[in-house]
Coordinates of C-alpha atoms in Angstrom, one line a residue:
X142 CA 78.3 -94.9 81.0
X143 CA 77.8 -96.4 84.4
X144 CA 75.6 -99.5 84.2
X145 CA 74.7 -98.3 87.8
X146 CA 73.4 -95.1 86.4
X147 CA 69.4 -95.2 86.3
X148 CA 68.1 -93.3 83.1
X149 CA 64.4 -92.5 84.2
X150 CA 64.5 -88.6 84.3
X151 CA 64.0 -87.0 80.6
X152 CA 66.9 -84.8 82.2
X153 CA 69.4 -88.0 82.1
X154 CA 67.7 -89.5 79.0
X155 CA 68.0 -86.2 76.6
X156 CA 71.2 -85.8 76.1
X157 CA 71.7 -89.7 75.7
X158 CA 69.7 -89.6 72.6
X159 CA 71.8 -88.3 69.7
X160 CA 74.1 -91.8 70.9
X161 CA 71.2 -93.5 70.4
X162 CA 70.8 -92.6 67.5
X163 CA 74.4 -93.3 66.7
X164 CA 74.3 -96.6 68.2
X165 CA 77.3 -95.5 70.4
X166 CA 75.4 -97.3 73.4
X167 CA 75.8 -100.5 75.6
X168 CA 73.1 -102.8 76.1
X169 CA 71.7 -102.0 79.1
X170 CA 71.9 -97.9 78.1
X171 CA 69.3 -98.9 75.0
X172 CA 67.6 -100.9 77.4
X173 CA 66.7 -98.2 79.9
X174 CA 66.1 -95.7 77.4
X175 CA 64.0 -97.6 75.9
X176 CA 61.9 -98.5 78.4
X177 CA 62.0 -94.9 79.2
X178 CA 61.0 -93.9 75.3
X179 CA 57.6 -96.2 76.6
X180 CA 56.1 -94.3 78.4
X181 CA 57.8 -90.5 77.3
X182 CA 56.6 -89.0 74.3
X183 CA 58.7 -86.0 74.4
X184 CA 61.4 -87.9 74.4
X185 CA 60.2 -89.9 71.6
X186 CA 59.9 -86.7 69.5
X187 CA 63.3 -85.6 70.3
X188 CA 64.9 -89.3 69.6
X189 CA 62.8 -88.8 65.7
X190 CA 64.5 -84.7 65.1
X191 CA 67.7 -86.4 65.5
X192 CA 67.1 -89.5 63.5
X193 CA 66.4 -87.2 60.5
X194 CA 69.2 -85.4 61.1
X195 CA 71.2 -88.3 61.0
X196 CA 69.6 -89.2 57.7
X197 CA 70.2 -85.6 56.3
X198 CA 73.9 -86.5 57.2
X199 CA 74.2 -89.5 55.8
X200 CA 73.0 -88.4 52.1
X201 CA 74.8 -85.2 51.8
X202 CA 78.5 -85.8 49.1
X203 CA 81.4 -86.1 51.5
X204 CA 84.3 -84.8 50.7
X205 CA 86.4 -87.8 50.2
X206 CA 84.0 -88.4 47.0
X207 CA 85.3 -86.0 45.0
X208 CA 89.0 -87.3 45.0
X209 CA 87.7 -90.5 43.4
X210 CA 89.6 -89.4 40.0
X211 CA 92.9 -88.7 41.7
X212 CA 93.9 -91.4 41.0
X213 CA 93.3 -91.3 37.2
X214 CA 95.2 -87.8 37.0
X215 CA 98.1 -89.0 39.4
X216 CA 98.4 -92.0 37.0
X217 CA 98.4 -89.5 33.4
X218 CA 101.2 -87.1 34.8
X219 CA 102.9 -89.7 35.8
X220 CA 103.1 -91.5 32.4
X221 CA 103.5 -88.2 30.7
X222 CA 106.8 -87.3 33.1
X223 CA 107.9 -90.7 31.9
X224 CA 107.8 -90.0 28.2
X225 CA 109.6 -86.6 29.0
X226 CA 112.4 -88.1 30.9
X227 CA 112.4 -90.8 27.9
X228 CA 112.9 -87.6 25.3
X229 CA 115.4 -86.3 27.7
X230 CA 117.6 -89.7 28.3
X231 CA 117.4 -90.5 24.2
X232 CA 120.1 -89.2 22.2
X233 CA 119.5 -85.9 19.8
X234 CA 118.6 -86.5 16.4
X235 CA 120.1 -83.7 13.6
X236 CA 117.3 -83.5 11.5
X237 CA 119.2 -80.1 9.3
X238 CA 117.9 -77.2 8.5
X239 CA 114.2 -77.2 8.4
X240 CA 113.1 -73.4 7.6
X241 CA 109.3 -74.3 8.1
X242 CA 109.8 -75.9 11.6
X243 CA 108.2 -73.6 12.9
X244 CA 104.8 -73.4 10.6
X245 CA 104.7 -77.1 11.4
X246 CA 104.9 -76.4 15.2
X247 CA 102.5 -73.3 14.9
X248 CA 99.6 -75.5 12.8
X249 CA 99.6 -78.1 15.3
X250 CA 99.3 -76.1 18.2
X251 CA 95.9 -74.1 16.2
X252 CA 94.5 -77.2 14.0
X253 CA 91.0 -74.7 14.1
X254 CA 93.3 -71.5 12.4
X255 CA 95.4 -74.4 10.5
X256 CA 92.3 -75.4 8.3
X257 CA 91.3 -71.8 7.7
X258 CA 94.4 -70.7 6.7
X259 CA 94.6 -73.7 4.4
X260 CA 91.4 -72.7 2.8
X261 CA 92.2 -69.5 2.4
X262 CA 95.4 -70.7 0.4
X263 CA 94.0 -73.0 -1.8
X264 CA 91.1 -70.7 -3.5
X265 CA 94.0 -67.6 -3.6
X266 CA 96.4 -70.0 -5.8
X267 CA 93.8 -71.9 -7.5
X268 CA 92.0 -68.5 -8.9
X269 CA 95.6 -66.8 -10.1
X270 CA 97.0 -69.9 -11.2
X271 CA 94.0 -70.0 -13.4
X272 CA 94.8 -66.7 -15.3
X273 CA 98.3 -67.9 -16.2
X274 CA 97.2 -71.2 -17.6
X275 CA 96.8 -71.1 -21.5
X276 CA 93.2 -72.5 -22.9
X277 CA 93.3 -73.7 -26.7
X278 CA 91.3 -72.2 -29.4
X279 CA 89.6 -73.9 -31.6
X280 CA 89.7 -78.2 -31.4
X281 CA 93.2 -79.4 -30.8
X282 CA 93.8 -81.2 -34.4
X283 CA 94.1 -78.6 -36.1
X284 CA 91.3 -79.0 -38.3
X285 CA 89.1 -76.1 -38.2
X286 CA 86.0 -78.2 -37.6
X287 CA 83.4 -76.4 -35.2
X288 CA 82.0 -78.6 -32.4
X289 CA 78.5 -78.3 -31.2
X290 CA 77.7 -79.7 -28.6
X291 CA 74.2 -79.5 -27.3
X292 CA 72.5 -79.3 -23.6
X293 CA 70.9 -82.2 -21.8
X294 CA 67.5 -82.0 -21.5
X295 CA 66.1 -80.8 -18.1
X296 CA 63.1 -83.5 -18.8
X297 CA 63.9 -86.8 -19.6
X298 CA 60.5 -88.4 -18.6
X299 CA 57.6 -86.3 -20.6
X300 CA 54.5 -88.9 -19.6
X301 CA 55.0 -87.6 -15.7
X302 CA 54.8 -83.5 -16.8
X303 CA 51.2 -81.5 -17.1
X304 CA 51.6 -77.7 -19.0
X305 CA 49.4 -75.5 -16.5
X306 CA 50.5 -72.4 -18.5
X307 CA 51.6 -71.1 -22.2
X308 CA 53.0 -67.6 -22.2
X309 CA 54.1 -66.7 -26.3
X310 CA 55.0 -62.9 -27.2
X311 CA 53.8 -62.7 -31.1
X312 CA 56.2 -59.4 -31.0
X313 CA 59.4 -61.1 -29.4
X314 CA 58.3 -64.5 -30.6
X315 CA 59.3 -65.9 -26.6
X316 CA 58.1 -68.4 -24.9
X317 CA 57.4 -69.0 -21.5
X318 CA 56.3 -72.8 -20.1
X319 CA 54.9 -73.3 -16.6
X320 CA 55.1 -77.0 -15.7
X321 CA 53.7 -79.0 -12.8
X322 CA 56.5 -82.8 -12.5
X323 CA 57.8 -84.2 -10.0
X324 CA 59.1 -80.4 -9.0
X325 CA 57.4 -77.4 -10.7
X326 CA 59.8 -75.5 -13.0
X327 CA 59.5 -73.3 -15.6
X328 CA 60.6 -73.3 -19.0
X329 CA 62.1 -70.2 -21.0
X330 CA 62.8 -70.0 -25.0
X331 CA 66.0 -67.9 -23.6
X332 CA 67.3 -70.5 -22.3
X333 CA 65.9 -74.0 -22.8
X334 CA 64.8 -73.3 -26.0
X335 CA 65.5 -77.6 -26.5
X336 CA 63.4 -78.2 -24.1
X337 CA 60.4 -75.7 -24.7
X338 CA 60.0 -77.0 -28.4
X339 CA 60.3 -80.6 -26.9
X340 CA 57.4 -80.1 -24.2
X341 CA 55.3 -78.3 -27.4
X342 CA 55.5 -80.9 -30.1
X343 CA 54.8 -83.4 -27.0
X344 CA 51.4 -81.6 -26.0
X345 CA 50.2 -81.6 -29.6
X346 CA 51.1 -84.7 -30.1
X347 CA 49.0 -86.0 -26.9
X348 CA 46.0 -84.2 -27.6
X349 CA 43.7 -86.5 -25.3
X350 CA 46.4 -85.4 -21.9
X351 CA 46.3 -81.7 -22.7
X352 CA 43.5 -79.4 -22.8
X353 CA 42.4 -77.7 -25.9
X354 CA 43.6 -74.1 -25.0
X355 CA 47.2 -75.1 -24.2
X356 CA 47.5 -76.7 -27.5
X357 CA 46.3 -73.6 -29.2
X358 CA 48.9 -72.1 -27.6
X359 CA 52.0 -74.3 -28.2
X360 CA 50.1 -74.6 -32.2
X361 CA 50.7 -70.5 -31.9
X362 CA 54.0 -70.9 -30.3
X363 CA 55.5 -73.6 -32.9
X364 CA 54.2 -71.7 -36.1
X365 CA 57.4 -70.0 -36.9
X366 CA 60.0 -73.3 -36.5
X367 CA 58.0 -75.2 -39.2
X368 CA 59.6 -73.9 -41.3
X369 CA 63.0 -74.9 -40.4
X370 CA 62.6 -77.8 -38.1
X371 CA 61.1 -81.3 -39.0
X372 CA 60.3 -82.1 -36.1
X373 CA 57.8 -79.3 -35.4
X374 CA 56.3 -79.9 -39.2
X375 CA 55.8 -83.4 -37.8
X376 CA 54.1 -82.6 -34.7
X377 CA 51.8 -80.2 -36.4
X378 CA 51.0 -82.5 -39.1
X379 CA 50.1 -85.0 -36.7
X380 CA 47.8 -82.2 -35.0
X381 CA 46.1 -81.3 -38.0
X382 CA 45.1 -84.9 -39.0
X383 CA 44.7 -86.7 -35.6
X384 CA 43.5 -83.9 -33.0
X385 CA 40.3 -84.5 -31.2
X386 CA 39.6 -80.7 -31.5
X387 CA 38.3 -78.8 -35.0
X388 CA 40.1 -75.2 -33.9
X389 CA 43.0 -77.0 -33.2
X390 CA 43.1 -78.9 -36.5
X391 CA 42.6 -75.7 -38.0
X392 CA 45.0 -73.8 -36.3
X393 CA 47.5 -76.6 -37.1
X394 CA 46.9 -75.9 -41.0
X395 CA 46.9 -72.8 -40.9
X396 CA 50.6 -73.1 -38.9
X397 CA 51.8 -74.8 -42.0
X398 CA 50.5 -72.2 -44.6
X399 CA 54.2 -71.6 -45.5
X400 CA 55.4 -75.4 -46.3
X401 CA 52.7 -76.0 -48.3
X402 CA 55.1 -77.1 -51.4
X403 CA 56.3 -80.2 -48.9
X404 CA 54.3 -83.8 -50.6
X405 CA 53.8 -84.4 -47.0
X406 CA 52.5 -81.4 -45.8
X407 CA 50.3 -81.7 -49.3
X408 CA 49.1 -85.1 -48.7
X409 CA 47.8 -84.5 -44.9
X410 CA 45.9 -81.4 -46.7
X411 CA 44.0 -84.2 -49.4
X412 CA 43.5 -86.4 -46.2
X413 CA 42.0 -83.4 -44.8
X414 CA 39.3 -83.1 -47.6
X415 CA 38.4 -86.7 -47.5
X416 CA 38.1 -87.4 -43.9
X417 CA 37.6 -84.2 -42.0
X418 CA 34.0 -84.0 -40.7
X419 CA 34.7 -80.3 -40.0
X420 CA 33.5 -78.2 -42.3
X421 CA 35.4 -75.2 -41.5
X422 CA 38.8 -77.4 -41.6
X423 CA 37.8 -78.7 -45.1
X424 CA 37.5 -75.5 -46.6
X425 CA 41.2 -74.3 -44.9
X426 CA 42.3 -77.2 -46.8
X427 CA 41.0 -76.2 -49.9
X428 CA 42.6 -72.8 -49.3
X429 CA 46.2 -74.4 -48.6
X430 CA 45.7 -76.5 -51.7
X431 CA 45.1 -73.5 -54.4
X432 CA 47.8 -72.1 -52.6
X433 CA 50.3 -75.5 -53.1
X434 CA 48.8 -75.6 -56.5
X435 CA 50.2 -72.3 -57.1
X436 CA 54.0 -73.0 -55.8
X437 CA 53.5 -76.3 -57.5
X438 CA 53.2 -74.1 -61.5
X439 CA 56.0 -72.1 -60.3
X440 CA 58.4 -74.2 -59.4
X441 CA 57.0 -76.2 -63.0
X442 CA 57.9 -72.9 -65.2
X443 CA 60.8 -71.8 -63.8
X444 CA 62.8 -73.8 -66.8
X445 CA 60.9 -72.5 -69.4
X446 CA 61.7 -69.0 -68.6
X447 CA 65.2 -70.0 -69.6
X448 CA 64.2 -71.8 -72.4
X449 CA 65.8 -69.3 -74.3
X450 CA 68.8 -69.6 -71.9
X451 CA 69.2 -73.1 -72.9
X452 CA 68.8 -72.7 -77.2
X453 CA 71.2 -70.1 -77.0
X454 CA 74.0 -72.6 -75.2
X455 CA 72.7 -74.8 -77.3
X456 CA 71.6 -77.4 -74.5
X457 CA 68.5 -79.0 -74.4
X458 CA 65.6 -77.5 -71.7
X459 CA 65.3 -79.8 -68.8
X460 CA 61.8 -82.1 -68.6
X461 CA 59.4 -80.8 -66.2
X462 CA 59.1 -82.9 -63.5
X463 CA 56.8 -85.3 -63.7
X464 CA 56.2 -85.1 -59.4
X465 CA 55.1 -81.8 -59.8
X466 CA 52.3 -82.7 -62.6
X467 CA 51.5 -86.1 -60.3
X468 CA 50.6 -83.3 -57.4
X469 CA 49.1 -81.0 -59.9
X470 CA 46.4 -84.2 -60.7
X471 CA 45.7 -85.4 -57.5
X472 CA 45.2 -81.6 -56.4
X473 CA 42.9 -81.0 -59.0
X474 CA 41.0 -84.2 -58.1
X475 CA 40.6 -84.1 -55.0
X476 CA 39.2 -80.5 -54.9
X477 CA 36.6 -81.7 -58.2
X478 CA 35.4 -84.7 -55.8
X479 CA 35.0 -82.4 -53.7
X480 CA 32.7 -79.9 -55.8
X481 CA 30.6 -82.9 -56.8
X482 CA 30.1 -85.0 -53.3
X483 CA 30.6 -82.5 -49.9
X484 CA 27.6 -83.2 -47.9
X485 CA 28.7 -79.0 -46.6
X486 CA 27.0 -76.3 -50.0
X487 CA 29.8 -73.9 -48.6
X488 CA 32.5 -76.5 -48.9
X489 CA 30.9 -77.5 -52.5
X490 CA 31.1 -74.0 -53.2
X491 CA 34.3 -73.6 -52.5
X492 CA 36.2 -76.1 -54.4
X493 CA 33.9 -74.5 -57.3
X494 CA 35.8 -71.6 -57.0
X495 CA 38.8 -72.8 -56.4
X496 CA 38.7 -74.6 -59.3
X497 CA 37.6 -71.1 -61.5
X498 CA 40.7 -69.6 -59.2
X499 CA 43.1 -72.1 -60.7
X500 CA 41.5 -72.5 -64.6
X501 CA 42.0 -68.8 -64.5
X502 CA 45.1 -69.2 -63.6
X503 CA 46.5 -72.0 -66.6
X504 CA 44.5 -69.2 -69.1
X505 CA 46.9 -66.7 -68.2

């Protein structure tokens, strides 16, 4: 533009405002427009609109920005092209006949499908091959000796176990325990007989930790095992001697009814007569001692019944076992002591009746 043109009217200034915003005017023109803008508010408003439009255009993404990654793409294409040319120029190596080359190529192009196919083939081969592998029956050494393998107990630390419920069926003999431990669980005698018996014996030998009702249920459930399992008998004997509840002690003695002929059981019965504070428990001990004495007499009479046979064979009869005679005398002395000095009248009467019953059996 000419420096001689005077920019004093709005008609002359308005077309130049876009150039003013883009800083494309001369110094003289900018000075004249600045002088006009001081006086003209309408031109100032138009200049503000031009400035806003210019700023918006600057913030818009430019088309040239989209081609910043073109250099990387071009370098990749050149690298692949160079590798392809190297492969074409290298001499071809004869790898021989490869019947499964197409399989390797297919798997390399489809890794996902390849993994699934390998898993499927492995499962099929594994299930089919096991049917054809011979499994030897019996021991490998051929000695014919059966090997018993006991399952490892599920519960390792009984000190952290609390028994919340005991379900015992007298008809089937099945026991189910509900335990509160680090992880609550239910044990059944069908599947976990070792753990069930282990928990129940722990319960009745630790009376201070478990409810009396739980202990009574455990004693009742262990009754059938007292004949054959020494650990169960030991636990029942401990309950009969030390349990704080007289009902539990009475139930433990009753559970030992069928094994009163065992010396350890007789010893606990004699100890009960002497030390147990409950009269009902002492009376039950009297009844069981009479039963124990009958078993001792049956044992002593066995050689006498065969005395004729020994004489026919001109063989001296067996001597009566001293232990049986000693057990009989201990029981009679304990009953007589109870008859004379027990603090409870009914216990004294029951002891006297037991002595009369034993005397009648001896006369017969």
